[in-house]
Short mmCIF file of C-alpha atoms in Angstrom, two decimals:
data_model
loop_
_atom_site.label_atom_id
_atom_site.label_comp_id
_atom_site.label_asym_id
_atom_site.label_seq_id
_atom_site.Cartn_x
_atom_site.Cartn_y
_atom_site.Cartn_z
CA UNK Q 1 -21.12 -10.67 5.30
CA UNK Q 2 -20.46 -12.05 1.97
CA UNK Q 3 -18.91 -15.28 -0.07
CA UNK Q 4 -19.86 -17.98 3.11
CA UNK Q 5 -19.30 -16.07 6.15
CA UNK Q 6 -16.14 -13.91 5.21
CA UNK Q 7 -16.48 -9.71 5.65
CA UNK Q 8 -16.39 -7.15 3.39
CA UNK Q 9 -13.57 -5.12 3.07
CA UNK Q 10 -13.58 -0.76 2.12
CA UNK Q 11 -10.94 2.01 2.17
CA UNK Q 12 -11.21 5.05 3.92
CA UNK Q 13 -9.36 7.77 5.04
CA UNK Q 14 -7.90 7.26 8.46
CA UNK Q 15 -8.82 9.47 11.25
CA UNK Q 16 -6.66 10.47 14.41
CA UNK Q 17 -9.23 8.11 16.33
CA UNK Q 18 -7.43 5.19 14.17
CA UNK Q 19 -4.18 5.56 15.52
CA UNK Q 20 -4.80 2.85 18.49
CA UNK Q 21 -6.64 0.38 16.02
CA UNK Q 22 -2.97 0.83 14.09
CA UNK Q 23 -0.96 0.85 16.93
CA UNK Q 24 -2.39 -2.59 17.79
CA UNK Q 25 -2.22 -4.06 13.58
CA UNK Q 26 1.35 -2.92 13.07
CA UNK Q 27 2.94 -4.69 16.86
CA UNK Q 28 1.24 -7.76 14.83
CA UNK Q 29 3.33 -7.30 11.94
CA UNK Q 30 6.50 -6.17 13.98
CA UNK Q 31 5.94 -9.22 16.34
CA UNK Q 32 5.59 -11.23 12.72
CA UNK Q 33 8.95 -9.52 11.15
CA UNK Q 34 11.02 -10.14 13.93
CA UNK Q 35 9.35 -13.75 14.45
CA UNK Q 36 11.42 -14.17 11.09
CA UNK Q 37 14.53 -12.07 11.74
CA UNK Q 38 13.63 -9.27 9.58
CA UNK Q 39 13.64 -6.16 10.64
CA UNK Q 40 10.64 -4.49 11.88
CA UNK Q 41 8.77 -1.30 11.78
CA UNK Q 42 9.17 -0.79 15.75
CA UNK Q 43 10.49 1.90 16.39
CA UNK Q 44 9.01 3.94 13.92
CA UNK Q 45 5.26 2.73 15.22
CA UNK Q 46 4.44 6.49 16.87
CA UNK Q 47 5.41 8.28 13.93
CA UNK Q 48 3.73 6.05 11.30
CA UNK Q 49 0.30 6.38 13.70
CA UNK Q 50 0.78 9.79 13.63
CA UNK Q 51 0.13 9.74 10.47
CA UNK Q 52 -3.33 9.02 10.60
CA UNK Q 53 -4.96 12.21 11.38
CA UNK Q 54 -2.70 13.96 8.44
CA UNK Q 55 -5.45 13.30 5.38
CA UNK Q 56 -2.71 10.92 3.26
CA UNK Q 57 -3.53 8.15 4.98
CA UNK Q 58 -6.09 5.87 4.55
CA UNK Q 59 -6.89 2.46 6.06
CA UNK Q 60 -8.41 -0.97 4.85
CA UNK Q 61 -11.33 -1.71 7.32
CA UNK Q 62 -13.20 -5.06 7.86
CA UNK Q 63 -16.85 -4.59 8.03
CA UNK Q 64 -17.37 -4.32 11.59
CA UNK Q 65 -14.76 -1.70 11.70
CA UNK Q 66 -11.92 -3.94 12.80
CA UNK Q 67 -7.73 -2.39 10.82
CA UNK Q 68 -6.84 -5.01 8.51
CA UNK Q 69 -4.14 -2.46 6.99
CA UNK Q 70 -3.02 0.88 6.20
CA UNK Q 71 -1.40 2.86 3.48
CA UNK Q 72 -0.22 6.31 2.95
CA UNK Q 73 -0.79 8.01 -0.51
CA UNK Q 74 0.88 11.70 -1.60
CA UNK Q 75 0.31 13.12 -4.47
CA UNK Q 76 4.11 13.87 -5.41
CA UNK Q 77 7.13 11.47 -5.09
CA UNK Q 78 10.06 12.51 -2.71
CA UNK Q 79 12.57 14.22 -4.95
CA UNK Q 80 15.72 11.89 -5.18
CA UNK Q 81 15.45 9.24 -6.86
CA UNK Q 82 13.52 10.09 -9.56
CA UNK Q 83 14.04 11.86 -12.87
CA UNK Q 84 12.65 15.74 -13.46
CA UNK Q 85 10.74 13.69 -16.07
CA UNK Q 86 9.09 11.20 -13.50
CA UNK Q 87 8.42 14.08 -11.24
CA UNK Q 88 6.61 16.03 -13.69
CA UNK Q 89 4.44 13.08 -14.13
CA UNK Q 90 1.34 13.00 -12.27
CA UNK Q 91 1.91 10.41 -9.83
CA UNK Q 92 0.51 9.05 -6.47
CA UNK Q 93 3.57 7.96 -4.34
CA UNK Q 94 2.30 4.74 -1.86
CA UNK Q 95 4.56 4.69 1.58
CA UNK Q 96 3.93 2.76 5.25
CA UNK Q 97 1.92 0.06 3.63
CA UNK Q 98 1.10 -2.23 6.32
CA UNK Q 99 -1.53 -5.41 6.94
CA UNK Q 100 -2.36 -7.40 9.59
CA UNK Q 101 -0.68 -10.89 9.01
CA UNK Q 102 -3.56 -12.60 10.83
CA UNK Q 103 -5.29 -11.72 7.33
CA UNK Q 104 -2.51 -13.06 5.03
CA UNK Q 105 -4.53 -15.30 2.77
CA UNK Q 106 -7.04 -12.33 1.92
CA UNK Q 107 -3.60 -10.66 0.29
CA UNK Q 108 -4.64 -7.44 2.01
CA UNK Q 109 -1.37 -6.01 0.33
CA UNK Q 110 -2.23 -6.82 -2.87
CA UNK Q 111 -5.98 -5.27 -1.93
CA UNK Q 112 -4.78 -1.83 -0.97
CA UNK Q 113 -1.97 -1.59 -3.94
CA UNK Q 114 -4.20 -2.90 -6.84
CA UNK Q 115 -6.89 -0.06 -4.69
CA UNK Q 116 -4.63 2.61 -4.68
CA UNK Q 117 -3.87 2.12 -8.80
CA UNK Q 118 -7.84 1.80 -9.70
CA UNK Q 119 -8.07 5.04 -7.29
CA UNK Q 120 -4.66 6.97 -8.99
CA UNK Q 121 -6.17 6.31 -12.30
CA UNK Q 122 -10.24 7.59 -12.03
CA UNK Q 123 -8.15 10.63 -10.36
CA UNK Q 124 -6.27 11.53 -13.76
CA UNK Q 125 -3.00 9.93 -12.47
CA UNK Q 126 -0.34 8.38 -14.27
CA UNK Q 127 1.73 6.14 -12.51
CA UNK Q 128 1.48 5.19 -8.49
CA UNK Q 129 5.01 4.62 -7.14
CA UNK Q 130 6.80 3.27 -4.04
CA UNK Q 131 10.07 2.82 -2.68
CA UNK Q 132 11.45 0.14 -0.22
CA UNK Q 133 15.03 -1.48 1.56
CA UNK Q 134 14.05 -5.03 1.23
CA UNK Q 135 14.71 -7.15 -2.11
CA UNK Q 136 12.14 -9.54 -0.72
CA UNK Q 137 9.68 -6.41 -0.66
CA UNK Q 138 10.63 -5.70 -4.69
CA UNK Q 139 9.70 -9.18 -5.45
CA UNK Q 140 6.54 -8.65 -3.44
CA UNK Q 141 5.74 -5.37 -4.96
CA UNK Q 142 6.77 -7.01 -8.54
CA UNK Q 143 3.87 -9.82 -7.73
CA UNK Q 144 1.36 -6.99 -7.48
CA UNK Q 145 2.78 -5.83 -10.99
CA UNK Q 146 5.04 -2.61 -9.74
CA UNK Q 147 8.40 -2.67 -11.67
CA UNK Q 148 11.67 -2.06 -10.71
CA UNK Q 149 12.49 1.40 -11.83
CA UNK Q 150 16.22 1.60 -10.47
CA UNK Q 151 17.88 1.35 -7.18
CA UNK Q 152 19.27 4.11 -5.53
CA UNK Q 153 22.10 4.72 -2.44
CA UNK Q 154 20.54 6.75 0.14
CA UNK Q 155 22.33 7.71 3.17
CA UNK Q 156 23.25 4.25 4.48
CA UNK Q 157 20.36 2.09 2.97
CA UNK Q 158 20.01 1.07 -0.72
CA UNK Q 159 16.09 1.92 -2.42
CA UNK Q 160 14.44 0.50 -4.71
CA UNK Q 161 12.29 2.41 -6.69
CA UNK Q 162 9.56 0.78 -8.10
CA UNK Q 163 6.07 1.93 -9.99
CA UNK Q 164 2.97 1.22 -11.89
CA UNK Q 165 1.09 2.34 -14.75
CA UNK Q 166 -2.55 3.95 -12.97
CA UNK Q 167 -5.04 2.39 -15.17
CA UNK Q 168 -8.63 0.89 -13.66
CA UNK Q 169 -8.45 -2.60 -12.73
CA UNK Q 170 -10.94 -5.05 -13.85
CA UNK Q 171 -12.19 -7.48 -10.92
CA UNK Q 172 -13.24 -10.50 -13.47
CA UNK Q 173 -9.51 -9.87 -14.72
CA UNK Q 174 -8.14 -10.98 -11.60
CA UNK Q 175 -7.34 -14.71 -11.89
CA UNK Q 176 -7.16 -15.57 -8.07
CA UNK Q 177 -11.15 -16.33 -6.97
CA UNK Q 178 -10.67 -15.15 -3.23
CA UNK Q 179 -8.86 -12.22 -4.47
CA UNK Q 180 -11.12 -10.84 -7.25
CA UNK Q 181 -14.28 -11.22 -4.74
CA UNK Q 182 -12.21 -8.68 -1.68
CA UNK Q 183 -11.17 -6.37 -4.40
CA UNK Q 184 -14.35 -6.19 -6.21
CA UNK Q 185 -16.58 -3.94 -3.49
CA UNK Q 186 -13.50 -2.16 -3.05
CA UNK Q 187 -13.76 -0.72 -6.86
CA UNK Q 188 -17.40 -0.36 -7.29
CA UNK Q 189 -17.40 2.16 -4.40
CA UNK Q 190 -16.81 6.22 -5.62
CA UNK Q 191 -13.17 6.91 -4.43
CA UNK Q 192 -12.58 9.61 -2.16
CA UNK Q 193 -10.00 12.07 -3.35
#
């Protein structure tokens, strides 16, 4: 325990025995989507748990063990979308980003994606990318600095591609006090590849 009473957050990869810890975090963000009339992730909750025991995933843990959130990171981007250029890039590509929204003022979002660049660039990367449906997801994304790189039709749904430059992230650069003191033990700690 750290900063009066409030845990310490780490990343690690997520294990098969993670997938009921998930199960449990992302019903609370369905329940919270669909609270607001968005749509939610429930349908897909199986496959996105399934996930866990593939070695892409990883999870954001509060000490004590307890899911705060989860993201999935491959080392390619999917291959519409993007430019033979952008794919030739080294890239990490984030997808199923998910938090708990009992956790909401700790920005665990902003945790795992500012992470996940720190990690992409001490592992030679370039650029971390993501995609998503929701224009109020590109605004969020653009608040954690991704840019809009275009939008694209796919299928029925329009994506929007957005991305990153990797490059380490300083904690005392972080303006926001309760942010910089979550995401600083989360950067002093050796990333995993």
């Amino acid at each position: 325990m750290t900063r009066a009473g409030a845990s310490v957050f780490a990343m690690r990869r997520a294990s098969a025995a993670d997938a009921p810890a998930l199960t449990v975090m992302i019903l609370n963000r369905c329940r919270w989507l669909e609270d607001r009339g968005l749509p939610s992730w429930r349908d897909a909750v199986e496959n996105i748990t399934f996930q866990a025991g593939d070695g892409h995933m990883w999870v954001l843990e509060e000490e004590g063990g307890r899911l705060v959130g989860c993201t999935t990171i491959q080392p390619f981007c999917p291959p519409w979308g993007w430019t033979d250029r952008e794919l030739a890039e080294p890239a990490d590509h984030l997808y199923t980003t998910c938090t708990d929204p009992a956790y909401s003022a700790r920005q665990p979002g902003t945790l795992i994606a500012w992470w996940a660049v720190h990690r992409a660039a001490l592992n030679n990367k370039r650029w971390v990318r993501r995609g998503c449906f929701a224009p109020a997801l590109v605004r969020y994304y653009q608040s954690q600095h991704f840019h809009l790189v275009r939008e694209v039709q796919r299928t029925t749904k329009r994506v929007y591609l957005l991305a990153r430059r990797a490059v380490p992230i300083a904690p005392a650069t972080v303006t926001e006090p309760l942010l910089r003191a979550d995401l600083q033990p989360l950067l002093t700690k050796e990333p995993t590849r």
